[in-house]
Amino acid sequence: MDGALAARPGRVAVSPKGRRELIAGTVGGIVESFDWTIYAVLAPYFASQMFAGDDELTKLLAAYAGFAVGFVVRPMGSYLLGRIADVRGRRFALIVSMGTICLGSLLIAALPTAATIGVAAPVVLVLLRALQGIAMGGENPSVAAYITETAPQRRKFLYSGLSYCGAFIGNILCFAVVGALLLVLGKQGVVDGGWRIGFVVAALFGVLAFWVRSTAAESEEFEAGRSAAAPRPKPLEHARSMLAVFLMTTGTTVGVYFGTVYLPEYAAQVGVAHSAASNLEMIPSLLALIAAMVVSGLLADRFGGMKVFRIGALLLALSTVPLMTALAQGWLPMWAVATCYLVLGVAPTTAVANVLYSEIFPVAVRVVAMGVPFTLAVALFGGTFPLLAEGLAALGHLTAVPWFAAGTAVITLLGTAVLGAHSDEKGQP
């Protein structure tokens, strides 16, 4: 597979072919990431208003549980919207998912507090997060298939990296908005209702992405496959490849959510940063991540996506504990730890994952077959990571958090072996 995708030496510029589709996929990633991350980052500020009780830690854990619930339903959303994407088209599924995500953020921004409507507040909040989770379950797999099918053949991994950059641009915007809210309103001002502004901004971004996607074209490869008379394959015919995607996603999703969502809270837990500073410090690290993803995509087009992915997974396994120890001991500042962690391990794996996963499966079942194991791994490991980390911290075992992340990276390496063996059986190097 990698050999077929290796690019010839030449100009680095993005080809006009697939450019509009690349923009449509990337802008959706920005909104998805912003909407999803804004909840996790603002959870410590709205938890006291949306969840009843006297214990602040319990309310925060309940808020993070709401974050995890959105992930639990992602596999269902991946199947439902994946079926739409595989039958009705990638573009149609992407428009549906973006409209749903946007509506969910707007309703969260307007949701009354527990003091006003009692237990209905957390119930409705969790239901809205579940609705967004269903939509987001189909978002990334649909984007992955869309980019795979519309990108220039010799620049597929570059386009994969560029499209996934949207997720981290969304993180940058999220940390910028939250940091600005904390600086302008102060922590108490954000707690007292300033957190709602973050969800309003998320909804406005969603409207923009909805418009961009409505102007994009459908994948020609999908259209050709839909008109073909060949029997439609079943997703479970590719069970081994689906298992490989699940295993490979395990460590990468933990790396993403540790490095881009929980790291500011982790820094605060070990006493080396405060909220406003740590959120703003993430911005240069995320910019470095985006640059590293572009470089990773170019390298993957030249040397092979699997090689780049494996190097990133290995670096995640080897660097997580030393970097987080350096942060906790004060040997390295947070910006340096975040940059090293994101550039060395997160960038190489996430840059190539969309195309690497999608090309395993035939067009007719691509979104479902890739999306279900992908979102299941994200639900079990990525979505629960902030909750797990907070729980370990509450029990006095914060030092176990980096070891858990490193262990999941080892699982990812095992997944590449499963996929590699399966590819060898199919005659794909």
Tab-separated table of C-alpha atoms in Angstrom:
chain	number	residue	atom	x	y	z
A	1	MET	CA	0.000	0.000	0.000
A	2	ASP	CA	2.750	2.458	0.943
A	3	GLY	CA	4.774	1.772	-2.152
A	4	ALA	CA	1.805	2.534	-4.385
A	5	LEU	CA	1.332	5.864	-2.665
A	6	ALA	CA	4.925	7.032	-2.595
A	7	ALA	CA	5.236	10.360	-4.373
A	8	ARG	CA	7.857	11.286	-6.918
A	9	PRO	CA	10.159	14.145	-5.970
A	10	GLY	CA	8.696	17.437	-7.105
A	11	ARG	CA	6.845	20.550	-6.205
A	12	VAL	CA	5.311	20.614	-2.727
A	13	ALA	CA	2.438	22.943	-3.547
A	14	VAL	CA	-1.088	21.628	-3.084
A	15	SER	CA	-2.599	20.613	-6.401
A	16	PRO	CA	-5.780	22.351	-7.581
A	17	LYS	CA	-7.356	18.884	-7.878
A	18	GLY	CA	-9.363	18.257	-4.741
A	19	ARG	CA	-8.654	21.694	-3.275
A	20	ARG	CA	-12.304	22.607	-2.645
A	21	GLU	CA	-12.920	19.177	-1.146
A	22	LEU	CA	-9.843	19.600	1.054
A	23	ILE	CA	-11.188	22.925	2.333
A	24	ALA	CA	-14.615	21.382	2.986
A	25	GLY	CA	-13.060	18.558	5.003
A	26	THR	CA	-10.653	20.799	6.890
A	27	VAL	CA	-13.182	23.450	7.911
A	28	GLY	CA	-15.419	20.717	9.280
A	29	GLY	CA	-12.497	19.401	11.317
A	30	ILE	CA	-11.990	22.868	12.769
A	31	VAL	CA	-15.593	23.073	13.921
A	32	GLU	CA	-15.752	19.496	15.192
A	33	SER	CA	-12.583	19.953	17.212
A	34	PHE	CA	-13.608	23.344	18.582
A	35	ASP	CA	-17.081	22.135	19.578
A	36	TRP	CA	-15.728	19.001	21.168
A	37	THR	CA	-12.743	20.489	22.950
A	38	ILE	CA	-14.566	23.571	24.234
A	39	TYR	CA	-16.684	21.309	26.437
A	40	ALA	CA	-13.681	19.556	27.988
A	41	VAL	CA	-11.734	22.773	28.553
A	42	LEU	CA	-14.712	24.669	29.991
A	43	ALA	CA	-15.955	21.740	32.107
A	44	PRO	CA	-14.145	22.957	35.256
A	45	TYR	CA	-15.995	26.292	34.912
A	46	PHE	CA	-19.582	25.233	34.166
A	47	ALA	CA	-19.653	22.038	36.258
A	48	SER	CA	-20.715	23.884	39.411
A	49	GLN	CA	-23.683	25.462	37.590
A	50	MET	CA	-24.933	22.501	35.578
A	51	PHE	CA	-24.559	19.726	38.157
A	52	ALA	CA	-26.126	19.744	41.624
A	53	GLY	CA	-24.313	18.892	44.840
A	54	ASP	CA	-21.865	20.316	47.357
A	55	ASP	CA	-18.641	18.541	46.353
A	56	GLU	CA	-16.828	20.380	43.535
A	57	LEU	CA	-14.745	17.349	42.562
A	58	THR	CA	-17.863	15.219	42.165
A	59	LYS	CA	-19.454	17.843	39.921
A	60	LEU	CA	-16.305	18.079	37.803
A	61	LEU	CA	-16.173	14.304	37.431
A	62	ALA	CA	-19.841	14.382	36.403
A	63	ALA	CA	-19.042	17.005	33.760
A	64	TYR	CA	-16.196	14.862	32.408
A	65	ALA	CA	-18.568	11.892	32.425
A	66	GLY	CA	-20.796	13.941	30.120
A	67	PHE	CA	-17.764	14.406	27.897
A	68	ALA	CA	-17.260	10.637	27.852
A	69	VAL	CA	-20.931	9.935	27.060
A	70	GLY	CA	-20.538	11.829	23.811
A	71	PHE	CA	-17.839	9.354	22.877
A	72	VAL	CA	-19.811	6.295	23.936
A	73	VAL	CA	-22.429	6.978	21.249
A	74	ARG	CA	-19.859	7.759	18.549
A	75	PRO	CA	-19.712	4.186	17.203
A	76	MET	CA	-23.495	4.254	16.753
A	77	GLY	CA	-23.193	7.573	14.946
A	78	SER	CA	-20.371	6.197	12.851
A	79	TYR	CA	-22.592	3.343	11.723
A	80	LEU	CA	-25.707	5.463	11.119
A	81	LEU	CA	-24.015	8.355	9.337
A	82	GLY	CA	-21.537	5.950	7.767
A	83	ARG	CA	-24.420	4.128	6.128
A	84	ILE	CA	-25.690	7.467	4.844
A	85	ALA	CA	-22.228	8.345	3.546
A	86	ASP	CA	-21.811	4.945	1.853
A	87	VAL	CA	-25.295	5.048	0.275
A	88	ARG	CA	-26.268	8.714	-0.178
A	89	GLY	CA	-22.795	10.209	-0.516
A	90	ARG	CA	-19.924	11.712	1.469
A	91	ARG	CA	-20.997	15.326	0.936
A	92	PHE	CA	-24.574	14.712	2.144
A	93	ALA	CA	-23.364	12.975	5.324
A	94	LEU	CA	-20.902	15.787	6.039
A	95	ILE	CA	-23.639	18.421	5.741
A	96	VAL	CA	-25.937	16.462	8.087
A	97	SER	CA	-23.225	15.981	10.705
A	98	MET	CA	-22.170	19.639	10.656
A	99	GLY	CA	-25.726	20.913	11.047
A	100	THR	CA	-26.266	18.626	14.048
A	101	ILE	CA	-23.004	19.637	15.739
A	102	CYS	CA	-23.814	23.336	15.287
A	103	LEU	CA	-27.331	22.963	16.712
A	104	GLY	CA	-26.031	21.096	19.765
A	105	SER	CA	-23.575	23.860	20.683
A	106	LEU	CA	-26.210	26.541	20.316
A	107	LEU	CA	-28.600	24.693	22.632
A	108	ILE	CA	-25.873	24.114	25.238
A	109	ALA	CA	-25.112	27.846	25.226
A	110	ALA	CA	-28.772	28.562	26.018
A	111	LEU	CA	-29.310	25.744	28.552
A	112	PRO	CA	-30.578	26.920	31.982
A	113	THR	CA	-28.566	25.959	35.071
A	114	ALA	CA	-29.374	23.320	37.679
A	115	ALA	CA	-30.428	26.102	40.037
A	116	THR	CA	-33.169	27.039	37.550
A	117	ILE	CA	-34.468	23.721	36.187
A	118	GLY	CA	-32.963	21.240	38.641
A	119	VAL	CA	-31.963	17.773	37.479
A	120	ALA	CA	-33.172	18.546	33.969
A	121	ALA	CA	-30.045	20.665	33.403
A	122	PRO	CA	-27.476	17.834	33.549
A	123	VAL	CA	-29.868	15.431	31.795
A	124	VAL	CA	-30.409	17.766	28.837
A	125	LEU	CA	-26.707	18.633	28.750
A	126	VAL	CA	-25.737	14.959	28.494
A	127	LEU	CA	-28.421	14.338	25.844
A	128	LEU	CA	-27.100	17.226	23.753
A	129	ARG	CA	-23.577	15.881	24.056
A	130	ALA	CA	-24.876	12.478	22.967
A	131	LEU	CA	-26.530	14.089	19.926
A	132	GLN	CA	-23.266	15.783	19.025
A	133	GLY	CA	-21.427	12.517	19.618
A	134	ILE	CA	-23.649	10.727	17.113
A	135	ALA	CA	-22.956	13.440	14.539
A	136	MET	CA	-19.220	13.432	15.219
A	137	GLY	CA	-19.155	9.654	14.979
A	138	GLY	CA	-19.780	9.993	11.270
A	139	GLU	CA	-17.761	13.182	10.763
A	140	ASN	CA	-14.137	12.010	10.732
A	141	PRO	CA	-14.699	8.722	8.842
A	142	SER	CA	-16.691	10.597	6.175
A	143	VAL	CA	-13.942	13.223	5.887
A	144	ALA	CA	-11.328	10.470	5.674
A	145	ALA	CA	-13.145	8.770	2.808
A	146	TYR	CA	-13.840	12.093	1.095
A	147	ILE	CA	-10.187	13.167	1.183
A	148	THR	CA	-8.942	9.724	0.144
A	149	GLU	CA	-11.233	9.735	-2.886
A	150	THR	CA	-10.647	13.335	-4.013
A	151	ALA	CA	-6.960	13.994	-3.281
A	152	PRO	CA	-4.261	13.779	-5.989
A	153	GLN	CA	-2.780	10.271	-6.040
A	154	ARG	CA	0.763	11.407	-5.242
A	155	ARG	CA	-0.300	13.839	-2.510
A	156	LYS	CA	-2.840	11.773	-0.567
A	157	PHE	CA	-0.947	11.719	2.708
A	158	LEU	CA	-0.207	15.442	2.441
A	159	TYR	CA	-3.927	16.069	1.974
A	160	SER	CA	-4.619	13.691	4.863
A	161	GLY	CA	-2.314	15.709	7.115
A	162	LEU	CA	-3.728	19.031	5.940
A	163	SER	CA	-7.312	17.901	6.517
A	164	TYR	CA	-6.524	16.628	10.009
A	165	CYS	CA	-4.796	19.934	10.753
A	166	GLY	CA	-8.315	21.333	10.966
A	167	ALA	CA	-8.785	19.461	14.228
A	168	PHE	CA	-5.795	21.188	15.780
A	169	ILE	CA	-6.664	24.576	14.325
A	170	GLY	CA	-9.925	24.082	16.192
A	171	ASN	CA	-7.917	23.346	19.341
A	172	ILE	CA	-5.906	26.543	18.855
A	173	LEU	CA	-9.067	28.600	18.451
A	174	CYS	CA	-10.546	26.866	21.488
A	175	PHE	CA	-7.576	27.597	23.752
A	176	ALA	CA	-7.436	31.161	22.401
A	177	VAL	CA	-11.119	31.745	23.182
A	178	VAL	CA	-10.919	30.186	26.650
A	179	GLY	CA	-7.676	31.996	27.441
A	180	ALA	CA	-9.210	35.291	26.333
A	181	LEU	CA	-12.325	34.671	28.420
A	182	LEU	CA	-10.204	33.989	31.495
A	183	LEU	CA	-8.071	37.070	30.949
A	184	VAL	CA	-11.024	39.388	30.270
A	185	LEU	CA	-13.667	37.991	32.649
A	186	GLY	CA	-11.491	36.247	35.219
A	187	LYS	CA	-12.101	32.741	36.489
A	188	GLN	CA	-15.215	33.717	38.430
A	189	GLY	CA	-16.656	35.581	35.452
A	190	VAL	CA	-16.288	32.478	33.304
A	191	VAL	CA	-17.896	30.366	36.048
A	192	ASP	CA	-20.777	32.818	36.382
A	193	GLY	CA	-21.809	32.457	32.741
A	194	GLY	CA	-18.915	33.536	30.573
A	195	TRP	CA	-18.477	29.894	29.559
A	196	ARG	CA	-21.607	30.218	27.401
A	197	ILE	CA	-19.727	32.513	25.028
A	198	GLY	CA	-17.481	29.608	24.057
A	199	PHE	CA	-20.450	27.546	22.880
A	200	VAL	CA	-21.926	30.514	20.980
A	201	VAL	CA	-18.632	30.892	19.107
A	202	ALA	CA	-18.727	27.160	18.353
A	203	ALA	CA	-22.192	27.467	16.834
A	204	LEU	CA	-21.114	30.416	14.658
A	205	PHE	CA	-18.143	28.446	13.336
A	206	GLY	CA	-20.558	25.624	12.522
A	207	VAL	CA	-22.717	27.881	10.356
A	208	LEU	CA	-19.647	28.848	8.320
A	209	ALA	CA	-18.593	25.209	7.855
A	210	PHE	CA	-22.138	24.241	6.844
A	211	TRP	CA	-22.051	26.839	4.061
A	212	VAL	CA	-18.612	25.749	2.814
A	213	ARG	CA	-19.654	22.121	2.630
A	214	SER	CA	-22.844	22.935	0.760
A	215	THR	CA	-20.699	24.287	-2.103
A	216	ALA	CA	-18.395	21.245	-2.399
A	217	ALA	CA	-18.780	18.478	-4.990
A	218	GLU	CA	-19.418	14.793	-4.387
A	219	SER	CA	-16.565	12.312	-4.670
A	220	GLU	CA	-16.249	11.032	-8.245
A	221	GLU	CA	-14.905	7.714	-6.976
A	222	PHE	CA	-18.001	7.297	-4.810
A	223	GLU	CA	-20.280	8.146	-7.742
A	224	ALA	CA	-18.501	5.618	-9.940
A	225	GLY	CA	-18.773	2.952	-7.263
A	226	ARG	CA	-22.468	3.634	-6.712
A	227	SER	CA	-23.216	3.168	-10.404
A	228	ALA	CA	-21.226	-0.083	-10.647
A	229	ALA	CA	-23.178	-3.323	-10.932
A	230	ALA	CA	-20.864	-5.344	-8.672
A	231	PRO	CA	-22.350	-6.953	-5.508
A	232	ARG	CA	-22.133	-4.718	-2.454
A	233	PRO	CA	-19.528	-6.025	0.059
A	234	LYS	CA	-20.232	-6.396	3.782
A	235	PRO	CA	-18.147	-4.521	6.377
A	236	LEU	CA	-17.520	-7.679	8.429
A	237	GLU	CA	-15.844	-9.271	5.422
A	238	HIS	CA	-12.953	-7.007	6.455
A	239	ALA	CA	-12.994	-7.901	10.167
A	240	ARG	CA	-9.216	-8.282	10.493
A	241	SER	CA	-8.566	-4.882	8.957
A	242	MET	CA	-11.228	-3.408	11.241
A	243	LEU	CA	-9.426	-4.932	14.242
A	244	ALA	CA	-6.172	-3.368	13.040
A	245	VAL	CA	-7.814	0.069	12.804
A	246	PHE	CA	-9.169	-0.319	16.348
A	247	LEU	CA	-5.772	-1.232	17.790
A	248	MET	CA	-3.903	1.451	15.845
A	249	THR	CA	-6.346	4.119	17.014
A	250	THR	CA	-6.065	3.203	20.706
A	251	GLY	CA	-2.762	4.902	21.461
A	252	THR	CA	-3.138	7.705	18.948
A	253	THR	CA	-6.455	8.893	20.393
A	254	VAL	CA	-5.019	8.880	23.924
A	255	GLY	CA	-2.050	10.859	22.641
A	256	VAL	CA	-4.317	13.420	20.999
A	257	TYR	CA	-6.540	13.929	24.040
A	258	PHE	CA	-3.654	13.926	26.480
A	259	GLY	CA	-1.621	16.375	24.419
A	260	THR	CA	-4.366	18.736	23.260
A	261	VAL	CA	-7.151	18.533	25.851
A	262	TYR	CA	-5.937	17.315	29.248
A	263	LEU	CA	-2.363	18.596	29.323
A	264	PRO	CA	-3.261	22.077	30.722
A	265	GLU	CA	-5.204	20.409	33.539
A	266	TYR	CA	-2.346	17.942	34.099
A	267	ALA	CA	0.098	20.851	34.365
A	268	ALA	CA	-2.192	22.484	36.908
A	269	GLN	CA	-2.474	19.213	38.848
A	270	VAL	CA	1.323	18.923	39.183
A	271	GLY	CA	1.501	22.591	40.184
A	272	VAL	CA	3.523	24.056	37.305
A	273	ALA	CA	0.925	26.294	35.589
A	274	HIS	CA	-2.403	28.009	36.154
A	275	SER	CA	-5.430	27.816	33.890
A	276	ALA	CA	-5.149	31.006	31.824
A	277	ALA	CA	-1.421	30.625	31.232
A	278	SER	CA	-1.568	26.905	30.387
A	279	ASN	CA	-4.376	27.383	27.865
A	280	LEU	CA	-2.479	30.165	26.083
A	281	GLU	CA	0.797	28.223	26.235
A	282	MET	CA	-0.819	25.469	24.172
A	283	ILE	CA	-1.147	27.722	21.118
A	284	PRO	CA	2.515	27.748	19.930
A	285	SER	CA	2.742	24.017	20.623
A	286	LEU	CA	-0.323	23.371	18.462
A	287	LEU	CA	1.107	25.558	15.701
A	288	ALA	CA	4.248	23.426	15.810
A	289	LEU	CA	2.036	20.335	15.632
A	290	ILE	CA	0.330	21.598	12.476
A	291	ALA	CA	3.689	22.248	10.805
A	292	ALA	CA	4.891	18.780	11.841
A	293	MET	CA	1.760	17.177	10.366
A	294	VAL	CA	2.410	18.809	6.989
A	295	VAL	CA	5.997	17.537	7.067
A	296	SER	CA	4.774	14.078	8.133
A	297	GLY	CA	2.340	13.991	5.208
A	298	LEU	CA	5.093	14.879	2.757
A	299	LEU	CA	7.387	12.230	4.224
A	300	ALA	CA	4.609	9.645	4.042
A	301	ASP	CA	4.013	10.417	0.356
A	302	ARG	CA	7.728	9.932	-0.217
A	303	PHE	CA	8.580	6.972	2.026
A	304	GLY	CA	5.239	5.359	2.880
A	305	GLY	CA	2.440	6.052	5.323
A	306	MET	CA	2.973	2.944	7.435
A	307	LYS	CA	6.634	3.766	8.071
A	308	VAL	CA	5.786	7.282	9.282
A	309	PHE	CA	2.902	6.008	11.405
A	310	ARG	CA	5.046	3.372	13.108
A	311	ILE	CA	7.782	5.866	13.926
A	312	GLY	CA	5.210	8.166	15.538
A	313	ALA	CA	3.677	5.343	17.574
A	314	LEU	CA	7.113	4.238	18.769
A	315	LEU	CA	7.987	7.782	19.840
A	316	LEU	CA	4.668	8.043	21.716
A	317	ALA	CA	5.499	4.854	23.596
A	318	LEU	CA	9.032	5.937	24.461
A	319	SER	CA	8.652	9.676	25.150
A	320	THR	CA	5.421	10.056	27.150
A	321	VAL	CA	6.700	9.127	30.605
A	322	PRO	CA	10.036	11.001	30.368
A	323	LEU	CA	8.356	14.163	29.072
A	324	MET	CA	5.625	14.205	31.711
A	325	THR	CA	8.186	13.474	34.430
A	326	ALA	CA	10.238	16.436	33.201
A	327	LEU	CA	7.113	18.601	33.401
A	328	ALA	CA	6.208	17.482	36.919
A	329	GLN	CA	9.792	17.947	38.199
A	330	GLY	CA	10.113	21.394	36.640
A	331	TRP	CA	12.983	20.335	34.365
A	332	LEU	CA	11.128	21.540	31.257
A	333	PRO	CA	8.451	24.244	30.888
A	334	MET	CA	5.005	23.227	29.750
A	335	TRP	CA	5.342	24.706	26.259
A	336	ALA	CA	8.473	22.611	25.630
A	337	VAL	CA	6.858	19.402	26.892
A	338	ALA	CA	3.699	20.006	24.874
A	339	THR	CA	5.666	20.784	21.718
A	340	CYS	CA	7.898	17.723	21.974
A	341	TYR	CA	4.993	15.412	22.767
A	342	LEU	CA	2.809	16.677	19.927
A	343	VAL	CA	5.527	16.966	17.282
A	344	LEU	CA	7.311	13.670	17.971
A	345	GLY	CA	4.381	11.308	18.504
A	346	VAL	CA	1.011	12.860	17.752
A	347	ALA	CA	1.891	14.503	14.416
A	348	PRO	CA	3.253	11.465	12.517
A	349	THR	CA	0.367	9.199	13.540
A	350	THR	CA	-2.555	11.572	13.058
A	351	ALA	CA	-1.224	13.064	9.817
A	352	VAL	CA	-1.427	9.805	7.891
A	353	ALA	CA	-4.241	7.974	9.717
A	354	ASN	CA	-7.177	9.143	7.581
A	355	VAL	CA	-5.800	7.863	4.275
A	356	LEU	CA	-3.945	4.928	5.830
A	357	TYR	CA	-7.169	3.603	7.354
A	358	SER	CA	-9.525	4.470	4.499
A	359	GLU	CA	-7.569	2.846	1.711
A	360	ILE	CA	-7.792	-0.523	3.424
A	361	PHE	CA	-11.494	-0.787	2.598
A	362	PRO	CA	-13.520	-0.754	-0.648
A	363	VAL	CA	-15.481	2.386	-1.522
A	364	ALA	CA	-18.912	0.826	-0.975
A	365	VAL	CA	-18.319	0.175	2.759
A	366	ARG	CA	-15.384	2.499	3.414
A	367	VAL	CA	-16.987	4.866	5.911
A	368	VAL	CA	-18.705	2.208	8.020
A	369	ALA	CA	-15.830	-0.301	7.975
A	370	MET	CA	-13.251	2.336	8.877
A	371	GLY	CA	-15.473	4.448	11.111
A	372	VAL	CA	-16.930	1.888	13.530
A	373	PRO	CA	-13.600	0.525	14.870
A	374	PHE	CA	-12.071	3.994	14.779
A	375	THR	CA	-14.843	5.606	16.826
A	376	LEU	CA	-15.071	2.613	19.155
A	377	ALA	CA	-11.396	3.030	20.055
A	378	VAL	CA	-11.860	6.788	20.457
A	379	ALA	CA	-14.870	6.168	22.709
A	380	LEU	CA	-13.157	3.611	24.924
A	381	PHE	CA	-9.792	5.313	25.226
A	382	GLY	CA	-9.845	8.937	24.004
A	383	GLY	CA	-13.220	10.057	25.332
A	384	THR	CA	-12.719	8.507	28.733
A	385	PHE	CA	-9.145	9.743	29.145
A	386	PRO	CA	-9.884	13.048	30.965
A	387	LEU	CA	-12.271	11.205	33.303
A	388	LEU	CA	-9.732	8.435	33.926
A	389	ALA	CA	-6.946	10.947	34.532
A	390	GLU	CA	-9.046	12.967	36.973
A	391	GLY	CA	-10.060	9.792	38.775
A	392	LEU	CA	-6.442	8.680	39.121
A	393	ALA	CA	-5.486	12.140	40.364
A	394	ALA	CA	-8.286	12.044	42.951
A	395	LEU	CA	-6.972	8.691	44.199
A	396	GLY	CA	-3.446	10.073	44.471
A	397	HIS	CA	-2.100	8.208	41.432
A	398	LEU	CA	-1.488	11.066	39.005
A	399	THR	CA	1.906	9.612	38.069
A	400	ALA	CA	0.111	6.604	36.562
A	401	VAL	CA	-1.481	8.771	33.848
A	402	PRO	CA	1.626	8.984	31.579
A	403	TRP	CA	2.258	5.265	31.994
A	404	PHE	CA	-1.283	4.498	30.856
A	405	ALA	CA	-0.799	6.693	27.778
A	406	ALA	CA	2.505	5.014	26.949
A	407	GLY	CA	0.904	1.583	27.318
A	408	THR	CA	-1.807	2.400	24.791
A	409	ALA	CA	0.899	3.491	22.338
A	410	VAL	CA	2.327	-0.031	22.588
A	411	ILE	CA	-1.109	-1.384	21.629
A	412	THR	CA	-1.016	0.883	18.577
A	413	LEU	CA	2.299	-0.653	17.519
A	414	LEU	CA	0.730	-4.114	17.825
A	415	GLY	CA	-2.082	-2.910	15.574
A	416	THR	CA	0.374	-1.974	12.839
A	417	ALA	CA	1.703	-5.537	12.972
A	418	VAL	CA	-1.824	-6.892	12.456
A	419	LEU	CA	-2.411	-4.578	9.513
A	420	GLY	CA	1.057	-5.240	8.113
A	421	ALA	CA	0.516	-9.001	8.177
A	422	HIS	CA	-2.895	-8.609	6.552
A	423	SER	CA	-1.468	-6.314	3.875
A	424	ASP	CA	1.257	-8.862	3.149
A	425	GLU	CA	-1.403	-11.539	2.675
A	426	LYS	CA	-3.116	-9.254	0.131
A	427	GLY	CA	0.136	-8.577	-1.674
A	428	GLN	CA	0.373	-4.954	-0.534
A	429	PRO	CA	3.778	-3.871	0.837
